[in-house]
Amino acid sequence: MTEEALMAAVPGQSLTDYPKNYPWERSPEIVDPNEAVKYHIDRVSDESIIDNVLDVLEFGVPAKILSEAMMSGAVASGIHSIDVSLIAEPIIRSFIMKSADMAGVEYKETFKGDVMSTEERAAMLMGAVQATPKDKRDEGFKVLKEAAESVKEEPEEEITEEKSKGLMAR
């Protein structure tokens, strides 16, 4: 068993541990979506962070995956709640893409059309983090590492409409 597997929470652990022991069990620091957007834009636009963000986009990680991972990291850190991240994520993604456009960096918005498993997506994001040279491992590196560690494990599913059956079906 790997060390990471041993550090994971056991199902039901929050029921037997002290209440409010983890950041996500407490009230979030930011509850207003506008403040959350400002927080993330200020954070991403910092020079030490934006260079790492652009490097990751250039490496091939889509902007949507990066922004969703940043939102998941903020929720896990107790910065804001999940519902605030759902509101703020499209705005942050747009900001990241506009920054990449201004810097002349080619990027993908999503993985749509690519046939990649969840493990391959997570490996791509971790590869981008590990490919960061040691001299560039600053505050931006920490942000990207948090994002890489909080990548969702569920693949994006396409919504398909089932054909209706029965008396009223056409």
Coordinates of C-alpha atoms in Angstrom, one line a residue:
M1 CA 0.0 0.0 0.0
T2 CA 1.3 3.5 -0.8
E3 CA 1.8 6.2 1.7
E4 CA -0.9 8.3 0.0
A5 CA -3.5 5.5 0.4
L6 CA -2.7 5.3 4.1
M7 CA -3.3 9.1 4.5
A8 CA -6.8 9.0 3.0
A9 CA -9.8 9.4 5.3
V10 CA -11.6 6.3 6.3
P11 CA -15.3 6.3 5.4
G12 CA -17.3 7.5 8.4
Q13 CA -14.2 9.1 10.0
S14 CA -15.9 12.5 10.4
L15 CA -18.5 10.8 12.6
T16 CA -15.9 9.6 15.1
D17 CA -13.5 12.5 15.0
Y18 CA -13.7 15.9 16.8
P19 CA -16.3 18.2 15.1
K20 CA -14.9 21.0 12.9
N21 CA -11.5 19.3 12.9
Y22 CA -11.0 20.0 9.1
P23 CA -11.4 23.2 7.1
W24 CA -14.3 21.8 5.0
E25 CA -16.2 21.1 8.3
R26 CA -16.2 24.7 9.3
S27 CA -18.0 27.7 7.9
P28 CA -16.2 29.0 4.7
E29 CA -14.1 32.1 4.8
I30 CA -15.9 33.6 1.8
V31 CA -19.7 33.2 1.2
D32 CA -20.2 35.9 -1.5
P33 CA -19.6 34.6 -5.0
N34 CA -18.3 38.1 -6.1
E35 CA -15.7 38.0 -3.3
A36 CA -14.7 34.5 -4.3
V37 CA -14.2 35.6 -7.9
K38 CA -12.1 38.6 -6.7
Y39 CA -10.1 36.3 -4.4
H40 CA -9.3 33.8 -7.3
I41 CA -8.6 36.5 -9.9
D42 CA -6.2 38.3 -7.5
R43 CA -4.5 35.0 -6.7
V44 CA -4.2 33.9 -10.3
S45 CA -3.0 37.3 -11.6
D46 CA -0.1 37.3 -9.2
E47 CA 3.1 37.1 -11.2
S48 CA 4.5 34.1 -9.3
I49 CA 1.3 32.1 -10.0
I50 CA 0.3 33.2 -13.6
D51 CA 3.6 31.9 -15.1
N52 CA 2.9 28.5 -13.7
V53 CA -0.7 28.5 -14.9
L54 CA 0.4 29.4 -18.4
D55 CA 3.1 26.7 -18.3
V56 CA 0.4 24.1 -17.3
L57 CA -1.9 25.3 -20.1
E58 CA 1.0 25.0 -22.6
F59 CA 1.7 21.5 -21.3
G60 CA -1.7 20.5 -22.5
V61 CA -4.0 20.7 -19.4
P62 CA -7.3 22.2 -20.4
A63 CA -8.4 25.4 -18.8
K64 CA -11.6 23.8 -17.5
I65 CA -9.8 21.1 -15.7
L66 CA -7.4 23.6 -14.1
S67 CA -10.1 26.0 -13.0
E68 CA -12.2 23.1 -11.6
A69 CA -9.2 21.8 -9.7
M70 CA -8.5 25.2 -8.3
M71 CA -12.1 25.5 -7.1
S72 CA -11.9 22.0 -5.5
G73 CA -8.7 23.0 -3.7
A74 CA -10.4 26.1 -2.3
V75 CA -13.4 24.1 -1.1
A76 CA -11.1 21.6 0.6
S77 CA -9.2 24.5 2.2
G78 CA -12.3 26.0 3.6
I79 CA -12.0 29.2 1.4
H80 CA -15.6 28.9 0.0
S81 CA -18.3 26.4 -0.4
I82 CA -19.1 24.1 -3.3
D83 CA -22.0 26.2 -4.5
V84 CA -19.9 29.3 -4.6
S85 CA -17.3 27.5 -6.6
L86 CA -19.9 26.4 -9.2
I87 CA -20.8 30.1 -9.7
A88 CA -17.2 31.3 -9.7
E89 CA -15.6 28.6 -11.9
P90 CA -16.8 29.8 -15.3
I91 CA -15.5 33.3 -14.6
I92 CA -12.1 32.1 -13.4
R93 CA -11.8 29.8 -16.4
S94 CA -12.6 32.7 -18.7
F95 CA -10.0 34.9 -16.9
I96 CA -7.4 32.1 -17.3
M97 CA -8.2 31.7 -21.0
K98 CA -8.0 35.5 -21.6
S99 CA -4.7 35.6 -19.8
A100 CA -3.4 32.8 -22.1
D101 CA -4.7 34.7 -25.2
M102 CA -2.9 37.8 -24.1
A103 CA 0.3 35.9 -23.5
G104 CA 0.1 34.1 -26.8
V105 CA -0.2 30.6 -25.2
E106 CA -2.1 27.9 -27.1
Y107 CA -4.5 26.0 -24.9
K108 CA -7.5 23.7 -24.9
E109 CA -10.7 24.7 -23.1
T110 CA -11.8 21.1 -22.4
F111 CA -11.0 17.5 -23.1
K112 CA -14.0 17.3 -25.4
G113 CA -13.3 15.0 -28.3
D114 CA -10.2 13.5 -26.6
V115 CA -10.5 9.9 -25.6
M116 CA -8.7 9.9 -22.2
S117 CA -9.5 8.0 -19.0
T118 CA -9.7 9.8 -15.7
E119 CA -6.4 8.3 -14.7
E120 CA -4.8 9.8 -17.8
R121 CA -6.2 13.2 -17.1
A122 CA -5.0 13.1 -13.5
A123 CA -1.6 11.9 -14.7
M124 CA -1.4 14.8 -17.2
L125 CA -2.0 17.3 -14.5
M126 CA 0.5 15.7 -12.1
G127 CA 3.0 15.5 -15.0
A128 CA 2.7 19.2 -15.6
V129 CA 3.4 19.9 -11.9
Q130 CA 6.4 17.5 -11.9
A131 CA 7.7 19.1 -15.1
T132 CA 8.0 22.4 -13.3
P133 CA 11.7 23.2 -12.9
K134 CA 12.9 23.5 -9.3
D135 CA 13.9 27.1 -9.7
K136 CA 10.2 27.9 -10.7
R137 CA 8.7 26.2 -7.6
D138 CA 7.2 29.2 -5.9
E139 CA 3.8 30.2 -4.7
G140 CA 2.3 29.3 -8.2
F141 CA 3.8 25.9 -7.9
K142 CA 2.0 25.3 -4.6
V143 CA -1.3 26.4 -6.2
L144 CA -0.9 24.0 -9.1
K145 CA 0.1 21.2 -6.8
E146 CA -3.0 21.7 -4.7
A147 CA -5.1 21.7 -7.9
A148 CA -3.4 18.5 -9.2
E149 CA -4.1 16.8 -5.9
S150 CA -7.7 17.7 -5.9
V151 CA -8.6 16.5 -9.5
K152 CA -12.0 14.9 -9.6
E153 CA -12.0 11.1 -10.1
E154 CA -15.3 11.0 -11.9
P155 CA -15.1 11.3 -15.7
E156 CA -17.3 13.8 -17.5
E157 CA -20.4 12.0 -18.7
E158 CA -22.4 13.0 -21.8
I159 CA -26.1 13.4 -21.3
T160 CA -28.0 11.1 -23.6
E161 CA -31.7 11.2 -24.0
E162 CA -33.5 7.9 -23.7
K163 CA -36.2 7.2 -26.2
S164 CA -39.6 7.0 -24.5
K165 CA -41.5 3.8 -24.6
G166 CA -45.2 3.2 -24.0
L167 CA -48.6 4.3 -25.1
M168 CA -47.8 8.0 -25.6
A169 CA -44.3 7.5 -27.3
R170 CA -43.9 8.8 -30.8

